[in-house]
Coordinates of C-alpha atoms in Angstrom, one line a residue:
Chain A
X28 CA 103.7 -52.2 67.6
X29 CA 103.1 -48.7 66.3
X30 CA 100.0 -49.0 64.1
X31 CA 100.0 -45.2 63.9
X32 CA 103.5 -45.1 62.4
X33 CA 102.6 -47.9 59.9
X34 CA 99.5 -46.0 58.9
X35 CA 101.6 -42.9 58.5
X36 CA 104.0 -44.7 56.2
X37 CA 101.3 -45.9 53.9
X38 CA 99.4 -42.6 54.0
X39 CA 102.7 -40.9 53.1
X40 CA 103.4 -43.3 50.3
X41 CA 99.8 -42.8 48.9
X42 CA 100.1 -39.1 49.0
X43 CA 103.4 -39.2 47.2
X44 CA 101.8 -41.5 44.7
X45 CA 99.2 -38.9 44.1
X46 CA 102.0 -36.5 43.3
X47 CA 103.5 -39.1 41.0
X48 CA 100.2 -39.4 39.2
X49 CA 100.1 -35.6 38.8
X50 CA 103.6 -35.7 37.3
X51 CA 102.5 -38.4 34.9
X52 CA 99.4 -36.5 33.9
X53 CA 101.3 -33.4 33.0
X54 CA 104.3 -34.8 31.0
X55 CA 106.5 -33.6 29.5
X56 CA 106.6 -30.1 31.0
X57 CA 104.9 -30.6 34.3
X58 CA 103.1 -27.3 34.0
X59 CA 100.4 -27.5 36.6
X60 CA 97.1 -25.7 36.2
X61 CA 95.8 -23.5 39.0
X62 CA 93.6 -26.3 40.2
X63 CA 96.4 -28.8 40.1
X64 CA 98.7 -26.5 42.1
X65 CA 96.0 -26.2 44.7
X66 CA 95.6 -30.0 44.8
X67 CA 99.4 -30.4 45.0
X68 CA 99.6 -27.9 47.9
X69 CA 96.9 -29.9 49.8
X70 CA 98.6 -33.2 49.2
X71 CA 102.0 -31.8 50.4
X72 CA 100.4 -30.4 53.5
X73 CA 98.9 -33.8 54.3
X74 CA 102.3 -35.4 53.6
X75 CA 104.0 -33.1 56.1
X76 CA 101.5 -34.2 58.7
X77 CA 102.3 -37.8 58.1
X78 CA 106.1 -37.1 58.4
X79 CA 105.4 -35.3 61.7
X80 CA 103.5 -38.4 63.0
X81 CA 106.5 -40.6 62.0
X82 CA 108.9 -38.2 63.8
X83 CA 106.7 -38.3 66.9
X84 CA 106.2 -42.0 66.9
X85 CA 109.7 -43.2 66.0
X86 CA 112.0 -40.5 67.2
X87 CA 110.4 -39.3 70.4
Chain B
X23 CA 118.7 -43.5 41.1
X24 CA 118.4 -47.2 41.8
X25 CA 115.5 -49.1 43.3
X26 CA 117.6 -52.1 43.9
X27 CA 121.2 -53.2 43.3
X28 CA 121.9 -52.4 39.7
X29 CA 118.2 -51.7 39.0
X30 CA 117.6 -48.2 37.7
X31 CA 114.4 -46.5 38.7
X32 CA 112.1 -46.4 35.7
X33 CA 110.7 -42.9 35.1
X34 CA 109.6 -43.1 31.5
X35 CA 106.0 -42.2 32.2
X36 CA 106.9 -39.5 34.7
X37 CA 109.2 -37.7 32.2
X38 CA 107.8 -38.4 28.8
X39 CA 104.6 -38.7 26.8
X40 CA 105.0 -42.5 26.2
X41 CA 103.7 -43.6 22.8
X42 CA 105.0 -47.2 23.1
X43 CA 102.5 -49.4 21.1
X44 CA 102.2 -52.0 23.8
X45 CA 102.6 -49.9 26.9
X46 CA 100.0 -47.1 26.6
X47 CA 96.9 -49.0 27.9
X48 CA 98.7 -50.7 30.7
X49 CA 100.0 -47.6 32.4
X50 CA 98.9 -47.9 36.0
X51 CA 96.3 -45.6 37.6
X52 CA 97.4 -44.0 40.8
X53 CA 95.1 -46.4 42.7
X54 CA 96.9 -49.3 41.1
X55 CA 100.2 -47.8 42.1
X56 CA 99.0 -47.6 45.6
X57 CA 97.8 -51.2 45.4
X58 CA 101.3 -52.2 44.2
X59 CA 102.8 -50.6 47.4
X60 CA 100.4 -52.4 49.7
X61 CA 100.2 -55.8 47.9
X62 CA 103.7 -56.3 46.6
X63 CA 104.5 -59.3 48.8
X64 CA 104.2 -62.7 47.2
X65 CA 100.9 -64.4 48.2
X66 CA 99.5 -61.1 49.4
X67 CA 95.8 -61.9 48.6
X68 CA 95.9 -65.1 50.5
X69 CA 95.6 -63.7 54.1
X70 CA 91.9 -64.4 54.3
X71 CA 91.6 -67.4 51.9
X72 CA 89.3 -69.9 53.3
X73 CA 87.5 -73.0 51.9
X74 CA 87.1 -73.8 49.0
X75 CA 90.6 -72.2 48.7
X76 CA 90.3 -70.6 45.3
X77 CA 91.2 -67.1 44.1
X78 CA 87.7 -66.3 42.7
X79 CA 86.2 -67.1 46.1
X80 CA 88.4 -64.7 48.2
X81 CA 86.2 -62.0 49.6
X82 CA 88.9 -59.9 51.3
X83 CA 90.3 -58.3 49.2
X84 CA 87.1 -58.5 47.2
X85 CA 88.3 -60.8 44.4
X86 CA 85.1 -62.8 44.3
X87 CA 83.1 -59.7 43.6
X88 CA 85.7 -58.5 41.1
X89 CA 85.4 -61.8 39.1
X90 CA 81.6 -61.3 39.0
X91 CA 82.0 -57.6 38.0
X92 CA 84.5 -58.5 35.3
X93 CA 82.0 -61.0 33.7
X94 CA 79.3 -58.4 33.9
X95 CA 81.5 -55.7 32.5
X96 CA 82.2 -57.9 29.4
X97 CA 78.6 -59.2 29.3
X98 CA 79.8 -62.7 29.6
X99 CA 78.7 -65.3 32.2
X100 CA 81.9 -66.3 33.9
X101 CA 85.3 -64.7 34.1
X102 CA 88.7 -65.7 35.5
X103 CA 91.9 -63.8 36.0
X104 CA 94.8 -65.1 33.9
X105 CA 98.5 -64.3 33.9
X106 CA 98.3 -62.4 30.6
X107 CA 96.1 -62.9 27.5
X108 CA 98.4 -65.6 26.3
X109 CA 97.4 -67.8 29.3
X110 CA 93.8 -67.3 28.3
X111 CA 94.6 -68.5 24.7
X112 CA 96.5 -71.4 26.2
X113 CA 93.6 -72.4 28.5
X114 CA 91.1 -72.4 25.7
X115 CA 93.3 -74.2 23.2
X116 CA 94.2 -76.8 25.9
X117 CA 90.5 -77.5 26.6
X118 CA 89.2 -77.5 23.0
X119 CA 92.0 -78.6 20.7
X120 CA 93.1 -82.2 20.3
X121 CA 96.2 -83.4 18.6
X122 CA 95.8 -83.0 14.8
X123 CA 92.8 -80.7 15.0
X124 CA 92.7 -77.9 12.6
X125 CA 92.5 -74.4 14.2
X126 CA 91.8 -71.1 12.4
X127 CA 93.8 -68.0 13.2
X128 CA 94.2 -64.9 11.2
X129 CA 97.0 -63.2 9.3
X130 CA 97.3 -60.9 12.3
X131 CA 97.1 -63.4 15.1
X132 CA 99.6 -62.9 17.9
X133 CA 102.4 -65.4 18.1
X134 CA 101.1 -66.7 21.5
X135 CA 97.9 -67.7 19.8
X136 CA 100.0 -69.8 17.5
X137 CA 102.0 -71.2 20.4
X138 CA 98.8 -72.2 22.2
X139 CA 97.8 -74.2 19.2
X140 CA 101.2 -75.7 18.9
X141 CA 101.2 -76.7 22.6
X142 CA 97.9 -78.5 22.0
X143 CA 99.4 -80.2 19.0
X144 CA 96.8 -78.6 16.7
X145 CA 97.3 -77.5 13.1
X146 CA 97.3 -73.8 12.4
X147 CA 95.5 -72.3 9.4
X148 CA 95.4 -68.6 8.8
X149 CA 92.6 -66.5 7.4
X150 CA 94.1 -64.0 5.1
X151 CA 93.5 -60.2 5.3
X152 CA 92.1 -58.2 2.4
X153 CA 94.0 -55.3 0.7
X154 CA 92.8 -52.9 3.4
X155 CA 94.3 -55.2 6.1
X156 CA 90.9 -56.4 7.4
X157 CA 89.9 -59.9 8.1
X158 CA 86.6 -60.4 6.3
X159 CA 83.7 -62.8 6.8
X160 CA 84.0 -64.0 3.2
X161 CA 87.7 -64.7 3.7
X162 CA 86.9 -66.6 6.8
X163 CA 84.1 -68.7 5.2
X164 CA 86.4 -69.6 2.2
X165 CA 89.2 -70.7 4.6
X166 CA 86.8 -72.8 6.7
X167 CA 85.5 -74.5 3.6
X168 CA 89.0 -75.1 2.3
X169 CA 90.5 -76.3 5.7
X170 CA 87.5 -78.6 6.4
X171 CA 87.9 -80.1 2.9
X172 CA 91.6 -80.7 3.0
X173 CA 91.8 -81.9 6.6
X174 CA 88.5 -83.8 6.7
X175 CA 87.7 -82.1 10.0
X176 CA 85.8 -79.0 11.1
X177 CA 88.2 -76.6 12.8
X178 CA 88.1 -77.1 16.6
X179 CA 88.5 -73.4 17.3
X180 CA 88.8 -70.0 15.6
X181 CA 90.9 -67.1 17.0
X182 CA 90.0 -63.6 15.9
X183 CA 91.4 -60.2 16.9
X184 CA 89.0 -57.4 17.6
X185 CA 91.8 -55.0 17.0
X186 CA 95.1 -56.4 15.7
X187 CA 98.6 -55.6 16.9
X188 CA 100.1 -54.9 13.5
X189 CA 97.8 -52.2 12.1
X190 CA 95.5 -51.5 15.0
X191 CA 92.6 -52.1 12.7
X192 CA 89.1 -53.1 13.9
X193 CA 87.9 -56.3 12.4
X194 CA 84.2 -57.2 11.9
X195 CA 84.2 -59.6 14.8
X196 CA 80.4 -60.0 15.1
X197 CA 80.1 -61.0 11.4
X198 CA 83.2 -63.3 11.6
X199 CA 81.7 -65.1 14.6
X200 CA 78.4 -65.6 12.7
X201 CA 80.3 -67.3 9.9
X202 CA 82.2 -69.5 12.3
X203 CA 79.0 -70.5 14.2
X204 CA 77.4 -71.5 10.9
X205 CA 80.0 -74.3 10.9
X206 CA 79.7 -74.9 14.7
X207 CA 83.2 -73.6 15.3
X208 CA 83.6 -71.9 18.7
X209 CA 85.3 -68.5 18.6
X210 CA 87.9 -66.9 20.9
X211 CA 87.9 -63.1 20.4
X212 CA 91.2 -61.6 21.3
X213 CA 90.5 -58.3 23.0
X214 CA 94.1 -57.5 24.1
X215 CA 93.9 -54.1 22.5
X216 CA 90.2 -53.4 23.3
X217 CA 89.1 -54.8 26.7
X218 CA 89.8 -52.0 29.1
X219 CA 90.1 -49.4 26.4
X220 CA 86.8 -49.7 24.5
X221 CA 83.4 -50.9 25.4
X222 CA 83.4 -54.6 24.7
X223 CA 80.1 -56.6 24.8
X224 CA 80.8 -60.3 24.5
X225 CA 77.2 -61.4 24.1
X226 CA 76.6 -58.8 21.5
X227 CA 79.7 -59.9 19.6
X228 CA 78.5 -63.5 20.0
X229 CA 81.9 -64.6 21.3
X230 CA 82.3 -67.9 23.0
X231 CA 85.5 -66.8 24.7
X232 CA 86.8 -63.2 25.3
X233 CA 90.4 -62.7 26.3
X234 CA 91.8 -59.4 27.5
X235 CA 95.1 -58.2 28.7
X236 CA 95.5 -56.5 32.1
X237 CA 99.0 -55.1 31.4
X238 CA 98.2 -54.1 27.8
X239 CA 94.8 -52.4 28.1
X240 CA 93.5 -52.5 31.7
X241 CA 96.0 -50.4 33.6
X242 CA 97.3 -53.4 35.5
X243 CA 100.7 -54.8 36.3
X244 CA 102.1 -57.7 34.2
X245 CA 101.3 -60.5 33.8
X246 CA 97.6 -60.1 34.1
X247 CA 94.5 -60.6 32.0
X248 CA 91.0 -62.0 31.8
X249 CA 89.4 -65.0 30.2
X250 CA 85.6 -64.8 30.0
X251 CA 83.2 -67.2 28.6
X252 CA 79.5 -68.3 28.4
X253 CA 77.8 -70.7 30.7
X254 CA 77.8 -73.1 27.8
X255 CA 81.6 -73.3 27.7
X256 CA 82.5 -72.6 31.3
X257 CA 82.4 -76.2 32.4
X258 CA 84.7 -77.2 29.6
X259 CA 87.3 -74.5 30.0
X260 CA 87.1 -74.1 33.8
X261 CA 86.7 -77.9 34.6
X262 CA 87.7 -78.7 38.1
X263 CA 90.3 -81.3 39.0
X264 CA 89.4 -85.0 39.4
X265 CA 92.9 -86.4 39.8
X266 CA 93.9 -88.4 42.9
X267 CA 97.4 -89.3 44.2
X268 CA 97.7 -93.1 43.9
X269 CA 99.7 -93.4 47.2
X270 CA 98.4 -90.6 49.3
X271 CA 94.9 -90.5 48.0
X272 CA 95.1 -86.8 47.9
X273 CA 92.6 -84.8 45.9
X274 CA 92.7 -81.1 45.1
X275 CA 89.3 -79.7 45.8
X276 CA 87.8 -77.3 43.2
X277 CA 91.1 -76.2 41.6
X278 CA 90.5 -75.5 37.9
X279 CA 92.8 -77.6 35.7
X280 CA 93.3 -75.2 32.8
X281 CA 93.9 -72.4 35.2
X282 CA 96.5 -74.5 37.0
X283 CA 94.7 -73.7 40.2
X284 CA 94.9 -70.1 41.4
X285 CA 96.3 -67.6 38.9
X286 CA 97.1 -64.1 40.1
X287 CA 97.8 -64.4 43.8
X288 CA 99.1 -60.9 44.6
X289 CA 100.0 -57.6 43.2
X290 CA 98.7 -58.3 39.7
X291 CA 95.1 -59.1 40.7
X292 CA 94.9 -56.3 43.2
X293 CA 96.5 -53.8 40.8
X294 CA 94.0 -54.8 38.2
X295 CA 91.1 -54.6 40.7
X296 CA 92.3 -51.1 41.9
X297 CA 92.3 -49.8 38.3
X298 CA 88.9 -51.4 37.4
X299 CA 86.6 -48.5 38.5
X300 CA 88.7 -46.2 36.4
X301 CA 88.7 -48.7 33.5
X302 CA 84.9 -48.9 33.6
X303 CA 84.8 -45.1 33.2
X304 CA 87.5 -44.7 30.6
X305 CA 86.0 -47.1 28.1
X306 CA 83.1 -44.6 27.8
X307 CA 85.6 -41.9 26.8
X308 CA 87.3 -43.8 24.0
X309 CA 85.8 -41.5 21.3
X310 CA 87.9 -38.6 22.6
X311 CA 91.0 -40.8 22.4
X312 CA 90.2 -41.6 18.7
X313 CA 89.8 -37.9 18.0
X314 CA 93.3 -37.2 19.5
X315 CA 95.0 -40.0 17.5
X316 CA 93.4 -38.7 14.3
X317 CA 94.7 -35.2 15.1
X318 CA 98.2 -36.6 15.3
X319 CA 97.8 -38.7 12.1
X320 CA 96.4 -35.7 10.3
X321 CA 99.4 -33.7 11.3
X322 CA 101.8 -36.4 10.2
X323 CA 100.0 -36.6 6.8
X324 CA 100.7 -33.0 6.2
X325 CA 104.4 -34.0 6.0
X326 CA 105.0 -34.7 2.3
X327 CA 105.5 -38.4 1.5
X328 CA 104.0 -39.7 4.8
X329 CA 101.5 -42.5 4.7
X330 CA 99.3 -44.1 7.3
X331 CA 99.2 -47.9 6.8
X332 CA 96.4 -48.5 9.3
X333 CA 92.8 -47.9 8.4
X334 CA 92.1 -44.1 8.2
X335 CA 90.4 -42.2 9.7
X336 CA 91.6 -44.1 12.8
X337 CA 89.2 -46.1 14.9
X338 CA 91.9 -47.1 17.4
X339 CA 94.9 -45.4 19.0
X340 CA 97.4 -48.0 17.9
X341 CA 98.6 -46.8 14.5
X342 CA 101.1 -47.9 11.9
X343 CA 102.8 -45.2 9.9
X344 CA 105.1 -45.3 6.8
X345 CA 107.6 -42.5 6.6
X346 CA 109.9 -44.1 4.1
X347 CA 109.3 -41.1 1.7
X348 CA 109.6 -38.5 4.4
X349 CA 111.6 -39.0 7.6
X350 CA 113.6 -41.8 6.1
X351 CA 114.9 -39.5 3.4
X352 CA 116.4 -37.3 6.1
X353 CA 117.9 -40.4 7.9
X354 CA 119.9 -41.2 4.8
X355 CA 122.1 -38.2 5.2
X356 CA 121.6 -37.2 8.9
X357 CA 124.6 -37.7 11.2
X358 CA 122.4 -39.6 13.7
X359 CA 121.0 -41.7 10.8
X360 CA 117.7 -43.3 11.6
X361 CA 118.0 -42.3 15.2
X362 CA 117.4 -38.6 14.5
X363 CA 113.6 -38.9 14.7
X364 CA 113.4 -40.6 18.0
X365 CA 116.2 -38.5 19.4
X366 CA 114.4 -35.3 18.3
X367 CA 111.1 -36.6 19.8
X368 CA 112.9 -37.4 23.1
X369 CA 114.4 -33.9 23.2
X370 CA 110.8 -32.8 23.2
X371 CA 109.7 -35.2 25.9
X372 CA 108.1 -37.8 23.7
X373 CA 109.2 -41.5 23.9
X374 CA 108.0 -44.9 23.0
X375 CA 108.6 -45.1 19.3
X376 CA 111.2 -47.8 18.4
X377 CA 114.6 -46.1 18.4
X378 CA 116.0 -45.8 14.9
X379 CA 112.7 -46.2 13.1
X380 CA 112.1 -43.9 10.2
X381 CA 110.4 -46.2 7.7
X382 CA 107.5 -48.2 9.1
X383 CA 106.8 -47.6 12.8
X384 CA 103.9 -47.8 15.2
X385 CA 102.7 -45.6 18.0
X386 CA 99.9 -45.8 20.5
X387 CA 98.6 -42.5 21.8
X388 CA 96.1 -44.0 24.3
X389 CA 95.7 -42.0 27.5
X390 CA 96.9 -38.6 26.4
X391 CA 95.0 -35.3 26.9
X392 CA 93.8 -33.0 24.2
X393 CA 96.8 -30.6 24.9
X394 CA 99.3 -33.5 24.7
X395 CA 97.8 -34.5 21.3
X396 CA 98.3 -31.0 20.0
X397 CA 101.8 -31.0 21.4
X398 CA 102.7 -34.4 19.7
X399 CA 101.2 -33.3 16.4
X400 CA 103.1 -30.0 16.5
X401 CA 106.3 -31.7 17.5
X402 CA 106.3 -34.0 14.4
X403 CA 105.7 -31.1 12.1
X404 CA 108.4 -29.0 13.8
X405 CA 110.9 -31.8 13.4
X406 CA 110.0 -32.3 9.8
X407 CA 110.3 -28.6 9.0
X408 CA 113.6 -28.3 10.8
X409 CA 114.9 -31.1 8.6
X410 CA 113.7 -29.4 5.5
X411 CA 110.7 -31.6 4.7
X412 CA 107.8 -30.0 3.0
X413 CA 104.7 -29.7 5.1
X414 CA 101.3 -28.6 3.7
X415 CA 99.7 -27.1 6.8

């Protein structure tokens, strides 16, 4: 059992959900404010980490 | 893009400002969307269900605490989760109404309130609205007198809407309840458009039963809702089972009869619970939402011939407009006929108004930002001007 990969899947889904929330908040044009862009950048960075964990756990 | 065979991915709220009258308050929070991901499996809240095996006793996830918090949020004594407001109406009618009993509803009662009376074999009597589309205490008193006289019985229950679905008008619930109580009639206050959107205080209103909708106004998945009551009525509406199998001798613990045992055993209750902290905060910000809707209505009223049929200035975001003498005049000759308006709105990223409507239509702007309110207001005027309608801005 790879608890680490399961956690990474959920963390990844939650981070994507935060992006989804951001898209909802900014309809219809999705013009992100400076703060929102910073937040999106942070979320995407974290998402990349979760994807890296999954590659490490499942593909190594 | 499909999310299952033949099932398109729904992206309305990611692509459009959604003004659908029944969808605005039920749009999920991001926490609820996360809860949906984690608790989508069938009986997902039952992993740690132990004696006495009832939803409102489960402590992991914290449903027991959520039930207590819900009651306190509404300032009522006891609350239960129900699969939609309609199941709350059904539970109360089933507990209180006997065959042949008269029951009072209003000219704006939801059809499921009627069906709950019908299922209990009661007789439905409506309290009329006045010319301003408001249910008044005088109207209620007159109908109670009349119904009591003609049927020879005091009504077993009265349903009233805090905000109705047709006009989005606020009715004087507290005064209506006072009238009903003078005749010893218990009152169910339908808060499907208020609980989770506005501050609702059950004790202050004097309600015997408060019913809310999770999927309409509490940012929760469907079907979900809440039925709250006072300690006086809790034993009646939440009576526990006493039945016994005649062959097996089986009994069924503390399952509640009107609830049909456990109610929301998975994603609905957890989604509702995940949104709850946000809901508690957002009800304090309702005034801003009222300002936004008034900004949109004010803009619409600058278009010559446009009328607002709901009470105005608006006190709620659900609003009924009449554009028979404005947008409908365009529809008569437009190549897209009545669809030109919703089509033009959609081109601007605004959805949710019934396609083809140019006469009487409703919208609900709940949940928008100040910038989005300005954008919607400007879009209506822009469409009107493009189609040659006179605007007085």
